[in-house]
Amino acid sequence: MDSMPYPDTLAARAELCRSVILSAGELVLKGFEGEATRSFSMKGPQDFLTVTDAASEAHIRGAISACFPEDSFFGEEGGGVIGDRVWVVDPVDGTANFARGIPHFCISIAYVENGQTEFGAIYNPALDELYFARRGEGATRNGQPIRVAETQRFDAASIEMGWSTRIANATYLDVVKNLLDMGANVRRAGSGALALAYVADGRSDAYLELHMNSWDCLAGLLLVSEAGGDVCPFLEIGSLEGGGPVLAAASGVANGVSQASKIPLAERQPSDRQRALSA
């Protein structure tokens, strides 16, 4: 990759994002295919770490620093500084799946400027699926436009929910009960970032988590919003540093999921592109 700084524009940063997430994907896929590099340690309860996580983050951090040395970087493994222009990165989301040989994991990169997510990308190298969204310009998978599902009925809805030890089990179980009582199917696949991408492309009808870190969700929330779905106001009810509750859903079930989880929805302000897509 060219080590010279790119032009200081949003378009150039978006171009770098697409490039670096694919090159990081090559590195991650090699790690997945090599049994030794899938061996893991534990950062905490059900919190896995592999050498590939660190290698992927170092690769992404190095590329961004070389091209945009004034931008800040905030990653899951190495942390960082949050400035007015910050790249928020999960080098491998779904590490437990990765470590156990399950091809459901991804890399997630979001770029936030002055408190607003401008673009985001999620890449599953095992399936070679690249999701990308830029604010106001729609969402794509492998370059093709995607839209959220048109599901209206909860007895036809598939909802994914994530959980962690940061919230009491009883609280999660209450939400699951609410969703099941409404008739929804509730599942968990082990990658919150991919779960959000799957809402954006209609594979799932909603994703919620009562506490999620920013590196896991910012790219996915933008994807869902740009694909015509409803999302929570994450940076208002949570923060880049501390995380917060996450909800993203197809419009037909969004209000019900919000009521079941007590996670508010952001007021929707569709872009011109979204208006054209829904016309």
mmCIF file of N, CA, C and O in Angstrom, residues 18 120-123 129-134 137-148 196-198 200-201 219 222-228 273 277:
data_model
loop_
_atom_site.group_PDB
_atom_site.id
_atom_site.type_symbol
_atom_site.label_atom_id
_atom_site.label_comp_id
_atom_site.label_asym_id
_atom_site.label_seq_id
_atom_site.Cartn_x
_atom_site.Cartn_y
_atom_site.Cartn_z
ATOM 1 N N ARG A 18 -11.854 1.219 2.125
ATOM 2 C CA ARG A 18 -12.135 0.049 1.280
ATOM 3 C C ARG A 18 -10.870 -0.772 1.045
ATOM 4 O O ARG A 18 -10.891 -2.013 1.076
ATOM 5 N N GLY A 120 -18.566 3.732 6.847
ATOM 6 C CA GLY A 120 -18.216 2.530 7.586
ATOM 7 C C GLY A 120 -18.163 1.329 6.661
ATOM 8 O O GLY A 120 -18.824 1.298 5.617
ATOM 9 N N ALA A 121 -17.359 0.354 7.047
ATOM 10 C CA ALA A 121 -17.206 -0.869 6.259
ATOM 11 C C ALA A 121 -17.155 -2.071 7.188
ATOM 12 O O ALA A 121 -16.595 -1.993 8.290
ATOM 13 N N ILE A 122 -17.739 -3.167 6.749
ATOM 14 C CA ILE A 122 -17.683 -4.451 7.440
ATOM 15 C C ILE A 122 -17.332 -5.503 6.402
ATOM 16 O O ILE A 122 -17.964 -5.569 5.342
ATOM 17 N N TYR A 123 -16.332 -6.314 6.712
ATOM 18 C CA TYR A 123 -15.868 -7.301 5.734
ATOM 19 C C TYR A 123 -15.729 -8.664 6.383
ATOM 20 O O TYR A 123 -15.039 -8.823 7.389
ATOM 21 N N GLU A 129 -17.444 -11.020 1.563
ATOM 22 C CA GLU A 129 -18.553 -10.072 1.511
ATOM 23 C C GLU A 129 -18.131 -8.757 2.164
ATOM 24 O O GLU A 129 -17.814 -8.715 3.359
ATOM 25 N N LEU A 130 -18.134 -7.713 1.353
ATOM 26 C CA LEU A 130 -17.754 -6.382 1.820
ATOM 27 C C LEU A 130 -18.980 -5.478 1.838
ATOM 28 O O LEU A 130 -19.588 -5.206 0.796
ATOM 29 N N TYR A 131 -19.339 -5.016 3.018
ATOM 30 C CA TYR A 131 -20.409 -4.041 3.192
ATOM 31 C C TYR A 131 -19.786 -2.658 3.331
ATOM 32 O O TYR A 131 -18.794 -2.483 4.041
ATOM 33 N N PHE A 132 -20.412 -1.676 2.685
ATOM 34 C CA PHE A 132 -19.887 -0.317 2.773
ATOM 35 C C PHE A 132 -21.034 0.680 2.731
ATOM 36 O O PHE A 132 -22.001 0.506 1.981
ATOM 37 N N ALA A 133 -20.923 1.712 3.539
ATOM 38 C CA ALA A 133 -21.908 2.791 3.526
ATOM 39 C C ALA A 133 -21.203 4.115 3.752
ATOM 40 O O ALA A 133 -20.271 4.205 4.556
ATOM 41 N N ARG A 134 -21.658 5.111 3.024
ATOM 42 C CA ARG A 134 -21.216 6.482 3.255
ATOM 43 C C ARG A 134 -22.458 7.316 3.527
ATOM 44 O O ARG A 134 -23.492 7.151 2.865
ATOM 45 N N GLU A 137 -25.421 8.314 1.083
ATOM 46 C CA GLU A 137 -25.196 7.715 -0.233
ATOM 47 C C GLU A 137 -25.644 6.267 -0.336
ATOM 48 O O GLU A 137 -25.352 5.598 -1.314
ATOM 49 N N GLY A 138 -26.350 5.762 0.666
ATOM 50 C CA GLY A 138 -26.836 4.392 0.599
ATOM 51 C C GLY A 138 -25.815 3.381 1.077
ATOM 52 O O GLY A 138 -24.687 3.714 1.438
ATOM 53 N N ALA A 139 -26.224 2.122 1.086
ATOM 54 C CA ALA A 139 -25.392 1.021 1.563
ATOM 55 C C ALA A 139 -25.269 -0.045 0.484
ATOM 56 O O ALA A 139 -26.200 -0.254 -0.306
ATOM 57 N N THR A 140 -24.139 -0.736 0.466
ATOM 58 C CA THR A 140 -23.897 -1.766 -0.548
ATOM 59 C C THR A 140 -23.278 -3.014 0.080
ATOM 60 O O THR A 140 -22.675 -2.955 1.156
ATOM 61 N N ARG A 141 -23.450 -4.133 -0.610
ATOM 62 C CA ARG A 141 -22.688 -5.348 -0.344
ATOM 63 C C ARG A 141 -22.018 -5.737 -1.645
ATOM 64 O O ARG A 141 -22.682 -5.950 -2.666
ATOM 65 N N ASN A 142 -20.694 -5.818 -1.620
ATOM 66 C CA ASN A 142 -19.912 -6.093 -2.831
ATOM 67 C C ASN A 142 -20.339 -5.200 -3.996
ATOM 68 O O ASN A 142 -20.467 -5.635 -5.139
ATOM 69 N N GLY A 143 -20.585 -3.929 -3.667
ATOM 70 C CA GLY A 143 -20.873 -2.928 -4.684
ATOM 71 C C GLY A 143 -22.316 -2.838 -5.118
ATOM 72 O O GLY A 143 -22.678 -1.926 -5.870
ATOM 73 N N GLN A 144 -23.173 -3.746 -4.643
ATOM 74 C CA GLN A 144 -24.575 -3.745 -5.037
ATOM 75 C C GLN A 144 -25.436 -3.141 -3.927
ATOM 76 O O GLN A 144 -25.250 -3.479 -2.756
ATOM 77 N N PRO A 145 -26.401 -2.288 -4.259
ATOM 78 C CA PRO A 145 -27.240 -1.668 -3.233
ATOM 79 C C PRO A 145 -27.995 -2.706 -2.412
ATOM 80 O O PRO A 145 -28.441 -3.731 -2.937
ATOM 81 N N ILE A 146 -28.132 -2.436 -1.132
ATOM 82 C CA ILE A 146 -28.890 -3.324 -0.248
ATOM 83 C C ILE A 146 -29.966 -2.527 0.467
ATOM 84 O O ILE A 146 -29.870 -1.310 0.633
ATOM 85 N N ARG A 147 -31.031 -3.249 0.896
ATOM 86 C CA ARG A 147 -32.133 -2.651 1.621
ATOM 87 C C ARG A 147 -32.530 -3.564 2.781
ATOM 88 O O ARG A 147 -32.367 -4.785 2.714
ATOM 89 N N VAL A 148 -33.054 -2.961 3.821
ATOM 90 C CA VAL A 148 -33.566 -3.755 4.936
ATOM 91 C C VAL A 148 -34.801 -4.535 4.485
ATOM 92 O O VAL A 148 -35.397 -4.246 3.454
ATOM 93 N N LEU A 196 -25.436 -6.618 12.482
ATOM 94 C CA LEU A 196 -25.945 -5.343 11.980
ATOM 95 C C LEU A 196 -25.912 -5.302 10.454
ATOM 96 O O LEU A 196 -26.861 -4.820 9.817
ATOM 97 N N ALA A 197 -24.844 -5.818 9.859
ATOM 98 C CA ALA A 197 -24.781 -5.878 8.399
ATOM 99 C C ALA A 197 -25.919 -6.725 7.840
ATOM 100 O O ALA A 197 -26.499 -6.404 6.789
ATOM 101 N N TYR A 198 -26.273 -7.792 8.553
ATOM 102 C CA TYR A 198 -27.339 -8.667 8.089
ATOM 103 C C TYR A 198 -28.718 -8.009 8.216
ATOM 104 O O TYR A 198 -29.640 -8.347 7.478
ATOM 105 N N ALA A 200 -28.989 -4.780 7.613
ATOM 106 C CA ALA A 200 -28.940 -3.863 6.464
ATOM 107 C C ALA A 200 -29.300 -4.556 5.162
ATOM 108 O O ALA A 200 -29.927 -3.948 4.285
ATOM 109 N N ASP A 201 -28.928 -5.822 5.002
ATOM 110 C CA ASP A 201 -29.219 -6.493 3.729
ATOM 111 C C ASP A 201 -30.441 -7.410 3.786
ATOM 112 O O ASP A 201 -30.705 -8.179 2.868
ATOM 113 N N ALA A 219 -20.058 1.175 12.323
ATOM 114 C CA ALA A 219 -20.176 0.901 10.887
ATOM 115 C C ALA A 219 -21.522 0.256 10.580
ATOM 116 O O ALA A 219 -22.202 0.616 9.614
ATOM 117 N N LEU A 222 -24.545 2.680 10.698
ATOM 118 C CA LEU A 222 -24.622 3.499 9.487
ATOM 119 C C LEU A 222 -25.150 2.676 8.316
ATOM 120 O O LEU A 222 -25.981 3.155 7.528
ATOM 121 N N LEU A 223 -24.703 1.439 8.193
ATOM 122 C CA LEU A 223 -25.202 0.566 7.126
ATOM 123 C C LEU A 223 -26.716 0.433 7.183
ATOM 124 O O LEU A 223 -27.409 0.579 6.170
ATOM 125 N N VAL A 224 -27.244 0.151 8.373
ATOM 126 C CA VAL A 224 -28.685 -0.043 8.500
ATOM 127 C C VAL A 224 -29.433 1.244 8.189
ATOM 128 O O VAL A 224 -30.441 1.241 7.456
ATOM 129 N N SER A 225 -28.945 2.353 8.708
ATOM 130 C CA SER A 225 -29.591 3.632 8.438
ATOM 131 C C SER A 225 -29.607 3.939 6.945
ATOM 132 O O SER A 225 -30.629 4.344 6.381
ATOM 133 N N GLU A 226 -28.483 3.712 6.282
ATOM 134 C CA GLU A 226 -28.381 3.997 4.847
ATOM 135 C C GLU A 226 -29.143 2.981 4.004
ATOM 136 O O GLU A 226 -29.453 3.247 2.844
ATOM 137 N N ALA A 227 -29.439 1.815 4.583
ATOM 138 C CA ALA A 227 -30.240 0.810 3.873
ATOM 139 C C ALA A 227 -31.736 0.980 4.133
ATOM 140 O O ALA A 227 -32.530 0.134 3.733
ATOM 141 N N GLY A 228 -32.107 2.062 4.791
ATOM 142 C CA GLY A 228 -33.515 2.363 4.983
ATOM 143 C C GLY A 228 -34.103 1.908 6.291
ATOM 144 O O GLY A 228 -35.323 1.978 6.478
ATOM 145 N N ARG A 273 -31.152 10.174 -1.456
ATOM 146 C CA ARG A 273 -31.000 8.850 -2.072
ATOM 147 C C ARG A 273 -32.014 7.869 -1.489
ATOM 148 O O ARG A 273 -32.634 7.090 -2.211
ATOM 149 N N LEU A 277 -34.961 5.742 -3.347
ATOM 150 C CA LEU A 277 -35.043 4.283 -3.292
ATOM 151 C C LEU A 277 -36.419 3.822 -2.823
ATOM 152 O O LEU A 277 -36.917 2.779 -3.241
#
